[in-house]
PDB file of C-alpha atoms in Angstrom:
ATOM      1  CA  UNK A1013      -2.614  21.087  45.208  1.00 82.00           C
ATOM      2  CA  UNK A1014      -1.899  18.554  42.474  1.00 85.00           C
ATOM      3  CA  UNK A1015      -5.348  17.034  42.956  1.00 88.00           C
ATOM      4  CA  UNK A1016      -7.040  20.422  42.376  1.00 88.00           C
ATOM      5  CA  UNK A1017      -5.093  20.934  39.149  1.00 87.00           C
ATOM      6  CA  UNK A1018      -5.961  17.485  37.836  1.00 88.00           C
ATOM      7  CA  UNK A1019      -9.589  18.037  38.825  1.00 86.00           C
ATOM      8  CA  UNK A1020      -9.651  21.258  36.778  1.00 81.00           C
ATOM      9  CA  UNK A1021      -8.144  19.528  33.722  1.00 77.00           C
ATOM     10  CA  UNK A1022     -10.571  16.641  34.151  1.00 82.00           C
ATOM     11  CA  UNK A1023     -13.476  19.041  34.303  1.00 78.00           C
ATOM     12  CA  UNK A1024     -12.192  20.977  31.240  1.00 71.00           C
ATOM     13  CA  UNK A1025     -11.693  17.748  29.341  1.00 72.00           C
ATOM     14  CA  UNK A1026     -15.139  16.502  30.264  1.00 74.00           C
ATOM     15  CA  UNK A1027     -16.699  19.787  29.329  1.00 73.00           C
ATOM     16  CA  UNK A1028     -14.930  19.887  25.984  1.00 76.00           C
ATOM     17  CA  UNK A1029     -13.398  23.279  26.734  1.00 70.00           C
ATOM     18  CA  UNK A1030      -9.875  21.960  26.595  1.00 69.00           C
ATOM     19  CA  UNK A1031     -10.412  20.421  23.145  1.00 73.00           C
ATOM     20  CA  UNK A1032     -12.182  23.561  22.009  1.00 78.00           C
ATOM     21  CA  UNK A1033      -9.229  25.713  23.019  1.00 78.00           C
ATOM     22  CA  UNK A1034      -6.796  23.346  21.320  1.00 79.00           C
ATOM     23  CA  UNK A1035      -8.724  23.819  18.091  1.00 83.00           C
ATOM     24  CA  UNK A1036      -9.541  27.487  18.529  1.00 86.00           C
ATOM     25  CA  UNK A1037      -6.028  28.817  19.100  1.00 89.00           C
ATOM     26  CA  UNK A1038      -4.484  27.460  15.845  1.00 89.00           C
ATOM     27  CA  UNK A1039      -7.587  28.451  13.872  1.00 88.00           C
ATOM     28  CA  UNK A1040      -7.430  32.024  15.144  1.00 87.00           C
ATOM     29  CA  UNK A1041      -3.702  32.114  14.390  1.00 88.00           C
ATOM     30  CA  UNK A1042      -4.328  30.946  10.807  1.00 91.00           C
ATOM     31  CA  UNK A1043      -6.987  33.621  10.336  1.00 89.00           C
ATOM     32  CA  UNK A1044      -5.163  36.502  12.001  1.00 89.00           C
ATOM     33  CA  UNK A1045      -1.660  35.924  10.607  1.00 91.00           C
ATOM     34  CA  UNK A1046      -2.447  37.014   6.997  1.00 90.00           C
ATOM     35  CA  UNK A1047      -4.254  40.106   8.240  1.00 87.00           C
ATOM     36  CA  UNK A1048      -1.327  41.095  10.448  1.00 87.00           C
ATOM     37  CA  UNK A1049       1.175  40.347   7.685  1.00 89.00           C
ATOM     38  CA  UNK A1050      -0.783  42.536   5.267  1.00 89.00           C
ATOM     39  CA  UNK A1051      -0.989  45.326   7.853  1.00 87.00           C
ATOM     40  CA  UNK A1052       2.770  45.249   8.444  1.00 85.00           C
ATOM     41  CA  UNK A1053       3.467  45.249   4.689  1.00 87.00           C
ATOM     42  CA  UNK A1054       1.098  48.184   4.191  1.00 88.00           C
ATOM     43  CA  UNK A1055       2.869  50.140   6.916  1.00 85.00           C
ATOM     44  CA  UNK A1056       6.228  49.434   5.272  1.00 84.00           C
ATOM     45  CA  UNK A1057       4.878  50.595   1.906  1.00 86.00           C
ATOM     46  CA  UNK A1058       3.532  53.804   3.444  1.00 88.00           C
ATOM     47  CA  UNK A1059       6.903  54.441   5.099  1.00 87.00           C
ATOM     48  CA  UNK A1060       8.772  53.909   1.815  1.00 88.00           C
ATOM     49  CA  UNK A1061       6.320  56.147  -0.059  1.00 91.00           C
ATOM     50  CA  UNK A1062       6.797  58.894   2.530  1.00 92.00           C
ATOM     51  CA  UNK A1063      10.563  58.483   2.225  1.00 90.00           C
ATOM     52  CA  UNK A1064      10.374  58.887  -1.544  1.00 90.00           C
ATOM     53  CA  UNK A1065       8.226  62.014  -1.234  1.00 92.00           C
ATOM     54  CA  UNK A1066      10.556  63.573   1.341  1.00 92.00           C
ATOM     55  CA  UNK A1067      13.580  62.602  -0.769  1.00 92.00           C
ATOM     56  CA  UNK A1068      12.127  64.199  -3.890  1.00 91.00           C
ATOM     57  CA  UNK A1069      11.305  67.382  -1.973  1.00 92.00           C
ATOM     58  CA  UNK A1070      14.861  67.494  -0.637  1.00 92.00           C
ATOM     59  CA  UNK A1071      16.262  66.888  -4.120  1.00 92.00           C
ATOM     60  CA  UNK A1072      14.041  69.648  -5.540  1.00 91.00           C
ATOM     61  CA  UNK A1073      15.465  71.950  -2.885  1.00 90.00           C
ATOM     62  CA  UNK A1074      19.162  71.123  -3.298  1.00 90.00           C
ATOM     63  CA  UNK A1075      19.410  70.875  -7.105  1.00 89.00           C
ATOM     64  CA  UNK A1076      19.005  74.625  -7.748  1.00 88.00           C
ATOM     65  CA  UNK A1077      21.548  75.321  -5.001  1.00 86.00           C
ATOM     66  CA  UNK A1078      24.062  72.941  -6.561  1.00 85.00           C
ATOM     67  CA  UNK A1079      23.436  74.240 -10.081  1.00 81.00           C
ATOM     68  CA  UNK A1080      24.775  77.691  -9.257  1.00 80.00           C
ATOM     69  CA  UNK A1081      28.041  76.373  -7.799  1.00 80.00           C
ATOM     70  CA  UNK A1082      30.348  76.985 -10.727  1.00 78.00           C
ATOM     71  CA  UNK A1083      33.390  75.701  -8.813  1.00 82.00           C
ATOM     72  CA  UNK A1084      32.093  72.120  -8.886  1.00 82.00           C
ATOM     73  CA  UNK A1085      31.988  69.854 -11.894  1.00 84.00           C
ATOM     74  CA  UNK A1086      28.691  68.298 -12.994  1.00 84.00           C
ATOM     75  CA  UNK A1087      29.512  64.971 -11.365  1.00 86.00           C
ATOM     76  CA  UNK A1088      30.631  66.695  -8.145  1.00 88.00           C
ATOM     77  CA  UNK A1089      27.364  68.625  -8.035  1.00 88.00           C
ATOM     78  CA  UNK A1090      25.390  65.426  -8.400  1.00 89.00           C
ATOM     79  CA  UNK A1091      27.484  63.663  -5.727  1.00 91.00           C
ATOM     80  CA  UNK A1092      26.972  66.546  -3.312  1.00 90.00           C
ATOM     81  CA  UNK A1093      23.227  66.587  -3.979  1.00 91.00           C
ATOM     82  CA  UNK A1094      23.032  62.813  -3.396  1.00 92.00           C
ATOM     83  CA  UNK A1095      25.070  63.146  -0.212  1.00 93.00           C
ATOM     84  CA  UNK A1096      22.834  65.939   1.068  1.00 92.00           C
ATOM     85  CA  UNK A1097      19.585  64.089   0.329  1.00 93.00           C
ATOM     86  CA  UNK A1098      20.930  60.877   1.881  1.00 92.00           C
ATOM     87  CA  UNK A1099      22.081  62.701   5.033  1.00 93.00           C
ATOM     88  CA  UNK A1100      18.740  64.450   5.457  1.00 92.00           C
ATOM     89  CA  UNK A1101      16.745  61.263   4.856  1.00 92.00           C
ATOM     90  CA  UNK A1102      18.885  59.362   7.352  1.00 91.00           C
ATOM     91  CA  UNK A1103      18.443  62.134   9.909  1.00 93.00           C
ATOM     92  CA  UNK A1104      14.669  61.855   9.458  1.00 89.00           C
ATOM     93  CA  UNK A1105      14.598  58.065   9.846  1.00 89.00           C
ATOM     94  CA  UNK A1106      14.379  56.996   6.204  1.00 89.00           C
ATOM     95  CA  UNK A1107      16.745  54.500   4.593  1.00 89.00           C
ATOM     96  CA  UNK A1108      16.772  54.508   0.793  1.00 87.00           C
ATOM     97  CA  UNK A1109      19.267  52.905  -1.586  1.00 89.00           C
ATOM     98  CA  UNK A1110      21.896  55.076  -3.242  1.00 89.00           C
ATOM     99  CA  UNK A1111      20.422  54.256  -6.665  1.00 92.00           C
ATOM    100  CA  UNK A1112      16.995  55.462  -5.564  1.00 91.00           C
ATOM    101  CA  UNK A1113      18.437  58.699  -4.183  1.00 91.00           C
ATOM    102  CA  UNK A1114      20.430  59.174  -7.376  1.00 92.00           C
ATOM    103  CA  UNK A1115      17.207  58.744  -9.348  1.00 92.00           C
ATOM    104  CA  UNK A1116      15.428  61.313  -7.186  1.00 92.00           C
ATOM    105  CA  UNK A1117      18.237  63.820  -7.734  1.00 92.00           C
ATOM    106  CA  UNK A1118      18.185  63.147 -11.481  1.00 91.00           C
ATOM    107  CA  UNK A1119      14.402  63.588 -11.574  1.00 91.00           C
ATOM    108  CA  UNK A1120      14.713  66.876  -9.709  1.00 91.00           C
ATOM    109  CA  UNK A1121      17.457  68.018 -12.095  1.00 89.00           C
ATOM    110  CA  UNK A1122      15.357  67.172 -15.158  1.00 88.00           C
ATOM    111  CA  UNK A1123      12.451  69.136 -13.703  1.00 89.00           C
ATOM    112  CA  UNK A1124      14.843  72.009 -13.008  1.00 88.00           C
ATOM    113  CA  UNK A1125      16.048  71.934 -16.633  1.00 85.00           C
ATOM    114  CA  UNK A1126      12.489  71.974 -17.957  1.00 84.00           C
ATOM    115  CA  UNK A1127      11.686  75.020 -15.843  1.00 81.00           C
ATOM    116  CA  UNK A1128      14.563  76.871 -17.528  1.00 76.00           C
ATOM    117  CA  UNK A1129      17.039  76.759 -14.698  1.00 69.00           C
ATOM    118  CA  UNK A1130      19.795  74.765 -16.387  1.00 63.00           C
ATOM    119  CA  UNK A1131      23.062  76.659 -16.438  1.00 52.00           C
ATOM    120  CA  UNK A1132      25.129  73.852 -17.946  1.00 52.00           C
ATOM    121  CA  UNK A1133      24.305  74.820 -21.495  1.00 50.00           C
ATOM    122  CA  UNK A1134      26.782  77.307 -22.951  1.00 47.00           C
ATOM    123  CA  UNK A1135      25.533  80.843 -22.958  1.00 49.00           C
ATOM    124  CA  UNK A1136      25.075  82.024 -26.524  1.00 54.00           C
ATOM    125  CA  UNK A1137      25.194  85.723 -27.196  1.00 60.00           C
ATOM    126  CA  UNK A1138      24.469  86.935 -30.650  1.00 67.00           C
ATOM    127  CA  UNK A1139      26.839  89.378 -32.209  1.00 63.00           C
ATOM    128  CA  UNK A1140      25.279  92.671 -33.160  1.00 62.00           C
ATOM    129  CA  UNK A1141      24.630  92.934 -36.863  1.00 67.00           C
ATOM    130  CA  UNK A1142      23.873  95.993 -38.891  1.00 63.00           C
ATOM    131  CA  UNK A1143      20.806  95.453 -40.980  1.00 62.00           C
ATOM    132  CA  UNK A1144      20.391  97.860 -43.830  1.00 61.00           C
ATOM    133  CA  UNK A1145      16.857  98.247 -44.972  1.00 62.00           C
ATOM    134  CA  UNK A1146      16.187  99.187 -48.582  1.00 61.00           C
ATOM    135  CA  UNK A1147      14.514 102.442 -47.586  1.00 63.00           C
ATOM    136  CA  UNK A1148      17.613 103.836 -45.861  1.00 58.00           C
ATOM    137  CA  UNK A1149      19.374 106.563 -47.716  1.00 57.00           C
ATOM    138  CA  UNK A1150      16.707 106.990 -50.329  1.00 60.00           C
ATOM    139  CA  UNK A1151      14.315 109.814 -50.747  1.00 59.00           C
ATOM    140  CA  UNK A1152      10.770 108.600 -50.244  1.00 57.00           C
ATOM    141  CA  UNK A1153       9.250 111.603 -52.033  1.00 58.00           C
ATOM    142  CA  UNK A1154       9.994 110.264 -55.493  1.00 49.00           C
TER     143      UNK A1154
END
């Protein structure tokens, strides 16, 4: 059995196949490693981008709900929105930093304010005023 194995290695060595394989394997590794590394990095970037999109959609959904809760302070509303978005992202397999989620909630809130949905500003009602026009009480037939 040992003789057959040594005969095979002798034949491979004589044929140059063994040396060829010794050179080919590291060369292929050097060529394929950057491609695989780039592919893995691209997949990570796509996953993070999807997480940000889902997080922003969740924040856009929860901000109007939190804005109408008058029993919570502004900071409590933001904390609850962050908690909700984080819980939903985690349930869907995404892991974003708290600062990123806070930024998504803030972005959603700013968009909500621009659309006219902000209820934090004090409601201003104008007092009724009596405006007397110069033509009141005068006879226009003069």
